[in-house]
Amino acid sequence: MSDGGGRHSRHAAVRRRSRAWPILLSLALVAAAVGGGLYLHSSSQHADDAAGAGPNTPAIDLAARSAAVNQVLQRRSQAVLTGNEQEFIADVDPANTKLVERQRTLFTNLRQFGFAKLAYQQLAQQYDDALAQKYGPSTYLVAVAMEYQLRGIDLVPVRAMLGYTFSRRPNGTWMLMSDSDLDKRLPRGSHQEAWDFGPVLVKRAPRVLVVVEQGQDALANKFVTMSQNAVQAVSKDWPGGWNGSGVVIALDDKVVRGADYSQPRNAADAVAMATFVYRTLPGEVTGEGERTDSYVVLNPHNRDKVDTRILAHEFTHVATAPYGPYAPRWLVEGAATYIEFLNNMPGERDLAISQYRQDVRTKYLAKATGLPPDATFFDQAVSSYPLSWLALDYLFTRFGGTEVGTLYRELASTGVTQKDRDRIMLEHLGMTEAGLFRALKAAAAA
C-alpha cells in the first residue's frame, strides 16, 4: 500500500493471505503523508497582535527576532551534525525538565540517522492567546521546515514540518519553550518522523535504513536483510531500474509520518504504508508538493507478517513516488503487486502465478464491469488488488516493461482528468482504460 495522509485520507485494508496463493497482504496508500498546504489556522486575534505588536505586547524588533531565532536554529542543526549535545539543548527552557529530556532523546535519535545535510527554516508565524498567557507577552510561535538529507539514502535534500514556541529571555536572547504547541495546526504527518518518538535504534546497509525501538537489534537485522533483498528485486525488475533506497520504520507507535494504525481497520488489516517524502512541501511551490520518494512505515500489530515480497511492493511505491500523484489507483497498486509477485524473489519461494491468474479471472474478472475505480478502490480492496495485478500482468506481457514504465510516468505526471488518462492510454497502448478491461475479458475467454 502506499502512503498515509494527504488531501484525502485513503487507507486500504486487505485481509491476510494464505501462503499457498499470492493473495495480497502488502498494502499501500498513495496520499500525501504531509498533506495540505502550508496554511496554518489563525486565532481570532488581529494581525498586529499576531505579529507581536498588540496593545498588551511589548514592542518587538521583528528583524532582530528573526535573526536571533535563526541563530538558535542554526546552532541546533550544527550541534546534530557535529555531535554536540550541550549545544543542542543550550537554548531549551531549563525549567521545563520534560522538554529538556525529550530534546536529549531527540538529539540521540537524530545522531543515529547520519545526516549529510540538516537545516531548520522559519515559515509561518502563529498566535495563540492562551500560550501568550502561559509563556509571556513575547511568545513567538512559528512553523519550521526541517530540511535534511540522509547520507546514502536521500538522493536530494527533503523537507518535513514541525512547530516551535520561543520566548525572549531578559537578556534579549530567545529560548525554546515547546516543540509541540503547534502540532494540531500543522499538516497531517508533521512532527511524526521516526526520530520524534522515544529512543530508537537505526541500522544501515547499502541503500537500506531500518528504524526500530531501542534494544530490538534482532528485529532490525531481520528487516535489514529483507530490505536488501527487496531493494535488489525492485532495482532489477522495475522498468528502467531504480537507484533509490529503502527506509523501513518499524516502531511501536501507531501513528508515524501520517501512517495511522490507530484506526481499527488499519490496525487489523494493514501491514505497511509507503509515506511520501517531499523535495518541497505541499503549498510551497505546488499544491501537491514535489515528491522525491517515500519511507515505509510498518504496522506494529502486523510486523510478523512482513516479508521480502511485501517490502518489494512498498519499495515499488518508493521507486514511483517521484513520478507524480495522478496515476490511476489500479496502475499504482497493480504495478507494486506485479513486482511483489514476481518469481525469483530473493529469500522467497516462487508463487503459482499461472494458477493465480486463472483464479483471478474466474473469481473477480468474471463479476467485474470495469477496472477498479479510484473512488472505491480501497473499499473493495479484496477484488481491487487482484484485478489491478491482472491488468499489469497483461500489460507487461503484451507491451513489455519499457512501455509500461513510460505509461506510468506520463499518467502519474499529467493524467489529471479522465480525458487526460484516455489520451495517454491511447497514445501508448492504442486503448483506453475501458478498452484495457475489454482486452482482459477477451484474454480470459481465449
mmCIF file of C-alpha atoms in Angstrom, residues 129-397:
data_model
loop_
_atom_site.group_PDB
_atom_site.id
_atom_site.type_symbol
_atom_site.label_atom_id
_atom_site.label_comp_id
_atom_site.label_asym_id
_atom_site.label_seq_id
_atom_site.Cartn_x
_atom_site.Cartn_y
_atom_site.Cartn_z
ATOM 1 C CA ASP A 129 -3.628 33.926 23.359
ATOM 2 C CA ALA A 130 -3.569 31.029 25.836
ATOM 3 C CA LEU A 131 0.067 30.330 25.010
ATOM 4 C CA ALA A 132 0.933 34.008 25.275
ATOM 5 C CA GLN A 133 -0.603 33.968 28.742
ATOM 6 C CA LYS A 134 1.362 30.846 29.609
ATOM 7 C CA TYR A 135 4.794 31.856 28.308
ATOM 8 C CA GLY A 136 4.630 35.635 28.428
ATOM 9 C CA PRO A 137 3.930 38.524 26.064
ATOM 10 C CA SER A 138 6.985 37.897 23.873
ATOM 11 C CA THR A 139 5.771 34.391 22.939
ATOM 12 C CA TYR A 140 6.635 33.528 19.347
ATOM 13 C CA LEU A 141 5.012 30.510 17.694
ATOM 14 C CA VAL A 142 6.413 29.589 14.313
ATOM 15 C CA ALA A 143 6.119 26.726 11.850
ATOM 16 C CA VAL A 144 9.546 25.389 10.905
ATOM 17 C CA ALA A 145 10.726 23.477 7.865
ATOM 18 C CA MET A 146 13.326 20.829 8.611
ATOM 19 C CA GLU A 147 15.450 20.316 5.521
ATOM 20 C CA TYR A 148 17.636 17.254 5.625
ATOM 21 C CA GLN A 149 19.388 14.608 3.582
ATOM 22 C CA LEU A 150 20.187 11.187 4.994
ATOM 23 C CA ARG A 151 23.648 10.147 3.868
ATOM 24 C CA GLY A 152 23.467 7.308 1.340
ATOM 25 C CA ILE A 153 19.640 7.305 1.417
ATOM 26 C CA ASP A 154 18.060 10.539 0.170
ATOM 27 C CA LEU A 155 19.145 11.355 -3.367
ATOM 28 C CA VAL A 156 18.305 15.044 -2.805
ATOM 29 C CA PRO A 157 17.568 17.195 0.274
ATOM 30 C CA VAL A 158 13.994 16.781 1.519
ATOM 31 C CA ARG A 159 11.703 18.754 3.811
ATOM 32 C CA ALA A 160 9.469 17.988 6.788
ATOM 33 C CA MET A 161 7.494 20.294 9.063
ATOM 34 C CA LEU A 162 7.293 20.975 12.782
ATOM 35 C CA GLY A 163 6.473 23.918 15.044
ATOM 36 C CA TYR A 164 8.355 25.697 17.829
ATOM 37 C CA THR A 165 7.383 28.071 20.600
ATOM 38 C CA PHE A 166 10.002 30.643 21.625
ATOM 39 C CA SER A 167 10.087 33.303 24.314
ATOM 40 C CA ARG A 168 12.532 36.157 24.799
ATOM 41 C CA ARG A 169 14.871 35.996 27.770
ATOM 42 C CA PRO A 170 15.588 39.122 29.843
ATOM 43 C CA ASN A 171 18.991 39.394 28.154
ATOM 44 C CA GLY A 172 17.311 39.605 24.727
ATOM 45 C CA THR A 173 18.123 36.083 23.516
ATOM 46 C CA TRP A 174 15.392 33.633 22.568
ATOM 47 C CA MET A 175 14.603 30.314 24.258
ATOM 48 C CA LEU A 176 12.724 27.231 23.042
ATOM 49 C CA MET A 177 9.690 26.742 25.291
ATOM 50 C CA SER A 178 7.880 23.932 23.445
ATOM 51 C CA ASP A 179 8.192 21.805 20.325
ATOM 52 C CA SER A 180 4.585 20.565 20.278
ATOM 53 C CA ASP A 181 2.241 23.554 20.760
ATOM 54 C CA LEU A 182 1.629 23.826 17.008
ATOM 55 C CA ASP A 183 1.265 20.121 16.252
ATOM 56 C CA LYS A 184 -2.528 20.232 15.922
ATOM 57 C CA ARG A 185 -2.310 23.112 13.458
ATOM 58 C CA LEU A 186 0.329 21.546 11.250
ATOM 59 C CA PRO A 187 -0.465 19.419 8.167
ATOM 60 C CA ARG A 188 -1.035 15.764 8.879
ATOM 61 C CA GLY A 189 2.141 13.785 9.388
ATOM 62 C CA SER A 190 4.145 16.757 10.653
ATOM 63 C CA HIS A 191 6.354 16.245 13.721
ATOM 64 C CA GLN A 192 5.829 12.494 13.367
ATOM 65 C CA GLU A 193 9.193 11.483 11.968
ATOM 66 C CA ALA A 194 10.889 8.336 13.243
ATOM 67 C CA TRP A 195 13.185 10.433 15.438
ATOM 68 C CA ASP A 196 10.295 12.305 17.110
ATOM 69 C CA PHE A 197 9.231 9.491 19.432
ATOM 70 C CA GLY A 198 11.081 7.523 22.118
ATOM 71 C CA PRO A 199 14.617 6.142 21.910
ATOM 72 C CA VAL A 200 15.224 4.329 18.618
ATOM 73 C CA LEU A 201 17.815 2.063 17.061
ATOM 74 C CA VAL A 202 18.925 2.743 13.486
ATOM 75 C CA LYS A 203 20.576 0.017 11.405
ATOM 76 C CA ARG A 204 22.064 0.605 7.965
ATOM 77 C CA ALA A 205 23.221 -1.338 4.940
ATOM 78 C CA PRO A 206 23.928 -0.120 1.396
ATOM 79 C CA ARG A 207 20.733 1.608 0.149
ATOM 80 C CA VAL A 208 18.868 0.495 3.287
ATOM 81 C CA LEU A 209 17.998 2.159 6.600
ATOM 82 C CA VAL A 210 15.851 0.464 9.256
ATOM 83 C CA VAL A 211 14.449 2.073 12.410
ATOM 84 C CA VAL A 212 13.196 0.041 15.378
ATOM 85 C CA GLU A 213 12.751 0.594 19.090
ATOM 86 C CA GLN A 214 15.974 0.823 21.081
ATOM 87 C CA GLY A 215 17.203 -2.659 22.024
ATOM 88 C CA GLN A 216 15.475 -4.508 19.166
ATOM 89 C CA ASP A 217 18.680 -5.490 17.395
ATOM 90 C CA ALA A 218 17.452 -8.862 16.129
ATOM 91 C CA LEU A 219 14.329 -7.312 14.604
ATOM 92 C CA ALA A 220 16.420 -4.617 12.952
ATOM 93 C CA ASN A 221 18.808 -7.174 11.471
ATOM 94 C CA LYS A 222 15.902 -9.202 10.077
ATOM 95 C CA PHE A 223 14.396 -6.165 8.379
ATOM 96 C CA VAL A 224 17.773 -5.072 7.042
ATOM 97 C CA THR A 225 18.188 -8.440 5.289
ATOM 98 C CA MET A 226 14.652 -8.362 3.891
ATOM 99 C CA SER A 227 15.073 -4.762 2.779
ATOM 100 C CA GLN A 228 18.326 -5.511 0.977
ATOM 101 C CA ASN A 229 16.641 -8.351 -0.909
ATOM 102 C CA ALA A 230 13.635 -6.183 -1.754
ATOM 103 C CA VAL A 231 15.799 -3.287 -2.942
ATOM 104 C CA GLN A 232 17.693 -5.727 -5.160
ATOM 105 C CA ALA A 233 14.445 -7.059 -6.632
ATOM 106 C CA VAL A 234 12.899 -3.663 -7.412
ATOM 107 C CA SER A 235 16.180 -2.334 -8.823
ATOM 108 C CA LYS A 236 16.342 -5.311 -11.169
ATOM 109 C CA ASP A 237 12.694 -5.677 -12.160
ATOM 110 C CA TRP A 238 11.230 -2.179 -12.278
ATOM 111 C CA PRO A 239 11.384 -0.847 -15.874
ATOM 112 C CA GLY A 240 14.402 1.386 -16.279
ATOM 113 C CA GLY A 241 15.795 0.275 -12.948
ATOM 114 C CA TRP A 242 15.768 2.114 -9.646
ATOM 115 C CA ASN A 243 18.724 3.600 -7.799
ATOM 116 C CA GLY A 244 16.915 4.811 -4.679
ATOM 117 C CA SER A 245 16.929 3.381 -1.178
ATOM 118 C CA GLY A 246 14.580 1.576 1.163
ATOM 119 C CA VAL A 247 13.766 3.141 4.533
ATOM 120 C CA VAL A 248 11.739 0.909 6.862
ATOM 121 C CA ILE A 249 10.296 2.305 10.094
ATOM 122 C CA ALA A 250 9.143 -0.413 12.489
ATOM 123 C CA LEU A 251 8.260 1.370 15.730
ATOM 124 C CA ASP A 252 5.676 0.547 18.390
ATOM 125 C CA ASP A 253 3.980 3.912 17.836
ATOM 126 C CA LYS A 254 0.731 3.622 15.922
ATOM 127 C CA VAL A 255 0.873 6.987 14.101
ATOM 128 C CA VAL A 256 4.146 7.713 12.298
ATOM 129 C CA ARG A 257 4.643 10.003 9.273
ATOM 130 C CA GLY A 258 0.868 10.088 8.712
ATOM 131 C CA ALA A 259 0.554 6.291 8.612
ATOM 132 C CA ASP A 260 -2.266 5.837 11.118
ATOM 133 C CA TYR A 261 -2.524 2.364 12.616
ATOM 134 C CA SER A 262 -4.710 3.558 15.478
ATOM 135 C CA GLN A 263 -7.756 3.229 13.220
ATOM 136 C CA PRO A 264 -9.391 -0.157 13.847
ATOM 137 C CA ARG A 265 -9.482 -1.221 10.184
ATOM 138 C CA ASN A 266 -5.851 -0.291 9.577
ATOM 139 C CA ALA A 267 -4.743 -1.822 12.871
ATOM 140 C CA ALA A 268 -6.311 -5.151 11.992
ATOM 141 C CA ASP A 269 -5.592 -5.428 8.271
ATOM 142 C CA ALA A 270 -2.876 -3.072 7.089
ATOM 143 C CA VAL A 271 0.714 -4.267 7.077
ATOM 144 C CA ALA A 272 2.742 -1.390 5.634
ATOM 145 C CA MET A 273 2.365 2.062 4.119
ATOM 146 C CA ALA A 274 4.786 3.988 1.931
ATOM 147 C CA THR A 275 4.636 7.586 3.139
ATOM 148 C CA PHE A 276 5.761 10.347 0.779
ATOM 149 C CA VAL A 277 8.936 12.360 1.263
ATOM 150 C CA TYR A 278 8.986 15.861 -0.216
ATOM 151 C CA ARG A 279 11.551 17.967 -2.024
ATOM 152 C CA THR A 280 9.214 20.915 -1.444
ATOM 153 C CA LEU A 281 6.313 20.769 0.989
ATOM 154 C CA PRO A 282 2.716 20.901 -0.267
ATOM 155 C CA GLY A 283 1.870 24.566 -0.788
ATOM 156 C CA GLU A 284 5.421 25.868 -1.128
ATOM 157 C CA VAL A 285 5.802 25.512 -4.892
ATOM 158 C CA THR A 286 2.822 23.402 -5.905
ATOM 159 C CA GLY A 287 -0.351 22.442 -4.080
ATOM 160 C CA GLU A 288 0.629 18.776 -4.179
ATOM 161 C CA GLY A 289 4.228 19.353 -3.161
ATOM 162 C CA GLU A 290 7.150 17.894 -5.079
ATOM 163 C CA ARG A 291 7.716 14.291 -4.070
ATOM 164 C CA THR A 292 11.120 12.702 -4.132
ATOM 165 C CA ASP A 293 10.488 9.213 -2.730
ATOM 166 C CA SER A 294 8.846 7.503 0.257
ATOM 167 C CA TYR A 295 9.679 5.912 3.594
ATOM 168 C CA VAL A 296 7.882 2.689 4.523
ATOM 169 C CA VAL A 297 6.110 2.526 7.901
ATOM 170 C CA LEU A 298 5.162 -0.926 9.225
ATOM 171 C CA ASN A 299 2.071 -1.674 11.282
ATOM 172 C CA PRO A 300 3.228 -2.576 14.823
ATOM 173 C CA HIS A 301 0.302 -5.035 15.065
ATOM 174 C CA ASN A 302 1.391 -6.965 11.960
ATOM 175 C CA ARG A 303 5.180 -6.810 11.874
ATOM 176 C CA ASP A 304 5.392 -10.607 11.980
ATOM 177 C CA LYS A 305 3.625 -10.748 8.579
ATOM 178 C CA VAL A 306 6.270 -8.678 6.780
ATOM 179 C CA ASP A 307 8.456 -10.487 4.260
ATOM 180 C CA THR A 308 10.637 -9.572 1.303
ATOM 181 C CA ARG A 309 7.693 -9.584 -1.093
ATOM 182 C CA ILE A 310 5.774 -7.067 0.982
ATOM 183 C CA LEU A 311 8.795 -4.789 1.146
ATOM 184 C CA ALA A 312 9.281 -5.147 -2.617
ATOM 185 C CA HIS A 313 5.679 -3.991 -3.058
ATOM 186 C CA GLU A 314 6.320 -0.959 -0.871
ATOM 187 C CA PHE A 315 9.675 -0.163 -2.462
ATOM 188 C CA THR A 316 7.957 -0.155 -5.853
ATOM 189 C CA HIS A 317 5.856 2.679 -4.476
ATOM 190 C CA VAL A 318 9.063 4.332 -3.333
ATOM 191 C CA ALA A 319 10.529 3.996 -6.825
ATOM 192 C CA THR A 320 7.445 5.514 -8.475
ATOM 193 C CA ALA A 321 6.706 8.256 -5.921
ATOM 194 C CA PRO A 322 8.666 10.944 -7.828
ATOM 195 C CA TYR A 323 6.578 10.449 -10.978
ATOM 196 C CA GLY A 324 3.608 12.429 -9.628
ATOM 197 C CA PRO A 325 0.203 11.957 -7.962
ATOM 198 C CA TYR A 326 -2.167 11.347 -10.896
ATOM 199 C CA ALA A 327 -1.723 7.713 -11.915
ATOM 200 C CA PRO A 328 -4.952 5.700 -11.555
ATOM 201 C CA ARG A 329 -5.080 3.553 -8.461
ATOM 202 C CA TRP A 330 -5.282 0.302 -10.428
ATOM 203 C CA LEU A 331 -1.952 1.175 -12.051
ATOM 204 C CA VAL A 332 -0.282 2.264 -8.810
ATOM 205 C CA GLU A 333 -1.264 -0.824 -6.850
ATOM 206 C CA GLY A 334 -1.183 -3.173 -9.804
ATOM 207 C CA ALA A 335 2.429 -2.278 -10.581
ATOM 208 C CA ALA A 336 3.533 -2.758 -6.979
ATOM 209 C CA THR A 337 1.697 -6.079 -6.744
ATOM 210 C CA TYR A 338 3.134 -7.232 -10.070
ATOM 211 C CA ILE A 339 6.679 -6.701 -8.761
ATOM 212 C CA GLU A 340 5.740 -8.266 -5.414
ATOM 213 C CA PHE A 341 4.522 -11.477 -7.066
ATOM 214 C CA LEU A 342 7.444 -11.995 -9.463
ATOM 215 C CA ASN A 343 9.294 -15.255 -9.112
ATOM 216 C CA ASN A 344 12.997 -15.402 -8.257
ATOM 217 C CA MET A 345 12.370 -13.013 -5.364
ATOM 218 C CA PRO A 346 15.482 -13.210 -3.146
ATOM 219 C CA GLY A 347 14.767 -15.172 0.018
ATOM 220 C CA GLU A 348 11.225 -16.162 -1.035
ATOM 221 C CA ARG A 349 9.665 -19.234 -2.642
ATOM 222 C CA ASP A 350 8.201 -18.883 -6.129
ATOM 223 C CA LEU A 351 4.446 -18.420 -6.429
ATOM 224 C CA ALA A 352 1.931 -20.342 -8.538
ATOM 225 C CA ILE A 353 1.281 -17.417 -10.866
ATOM 226 C CA SER A 354 -0.429 -19.324 -13.691
ATOM 227 C CA GLN A 355 -2.992 -20.762 -11.301
ATOM 228 C CA TYR A 356 -3.446 -17.399 -9.597
ATOM 229 C CA ARG A 357 -4.079 -15.692 -12.957
ATOM 230 C CA GLN A 358 -6.834 -18.183 -13.703
ATOM 231 C CA ASP A 359 -8.310 -17.800 -10.217
ATOM 232 C CA VAL A 360 -8.458 -14.007 -10.566
ATOM 233 C CA ARG A 361 -10.172 -14.313 -13.930
ATOM 234 C CA THR A 362 -12.751 -16.732 -12.548
ATOM 235 C CA LYS A 363 -13.365 -15.180 -9.143
ATOM 236 C CA TYR A 364 -13.063 -11.440 -9.819
ATOM 237 C CA LEU A 365 -12.851 -10.575 -13.514
ATOM 238 C CA ALA A 366 -15.990 -12.528 -14.388
ATOM 239 C CA LYS A 367 -18.024 -10.378 -11.976
ATOM 240 C CA ALA A 368 -16.368 -7.022 -12.707
ATOM 241 C CA THR A 369 -17.739 -4.334 -15.019
ATOM 242 C CA GLY A 370 -14.531 -2.321 -15.338
ATOM 243 C CA LEU A 371 -11.132 -1.643 -13.837
ATOM 244 C CA PRO A 372 -11.228 -0.763 -10.124
ATOM 245 C CA PRO A 373 -12.161 2.942 -9.836
ATOM 246 C CA ASP A 374 -10.109 5.261 -7.654
ATOM 247 C CA ALA A 375 -13.072 6.309 -5.513
ATOM 248 C CA THR A 376 -13.912 2.809 -4.278
ATOM 249 C CA PHE A 377 -10.578 1.039 -4.730
ATOM 250 C CA PHE A 378 -9.808 0.551 -1.047
ATOM 251 C CA ASP A 379 -13.425 -0.070 -0.052
ATOM 252 C CA GLN A 380 -13.401 -3.058 -2.413
ATOM 253 C CA ALA A 381 -9.759 -3.964 -1.844
ATOM 254 C CA VAL A 382 -10.350 -7.736 -1.830
ATOM 255 C CA SER A 383 -11.166 -7.580 -5.548
ATOM 256 C CA SER A 384 -9.375 -4.337 -6.482
ATOM 257 C CA TYR A 385 -5.863 -5.637 -5.841
ATOM 258 C CA PRO A 386 -6.182 -8.910 -7.802
ATOM 259 C CA LEU A 387 -7.848 -7.150 -10.747
ATOM 260 C CA SER A 388 -5.151 -4.474 -10.763
ATOM 261 C CA TRP A 389 -2.460 -7.160 -10.727
ATOM 262 C CA LEU A 390 -4.193 -8.889 -13.639
ATOM 263 C CA ALA A 391 -4.201 -5.648 -15.633
ATOM 264 C CA LEU A 392 -0.472 -5.139 -15.079
ATOM 265 C CA ASP A 393 0.278 -8.782 -15.777
ATOM 266 C CA TYR A 394 -1.435 -8.296 -19.148
ATOM 267 C CA LEU A 395 0.346 -5.003 -19.886
ATOM 268 C CA PHE A 396 3.808 -6.322 -19.046
ATOM 269 C CA THR A 397 3.206 -9.463 -21.126
#
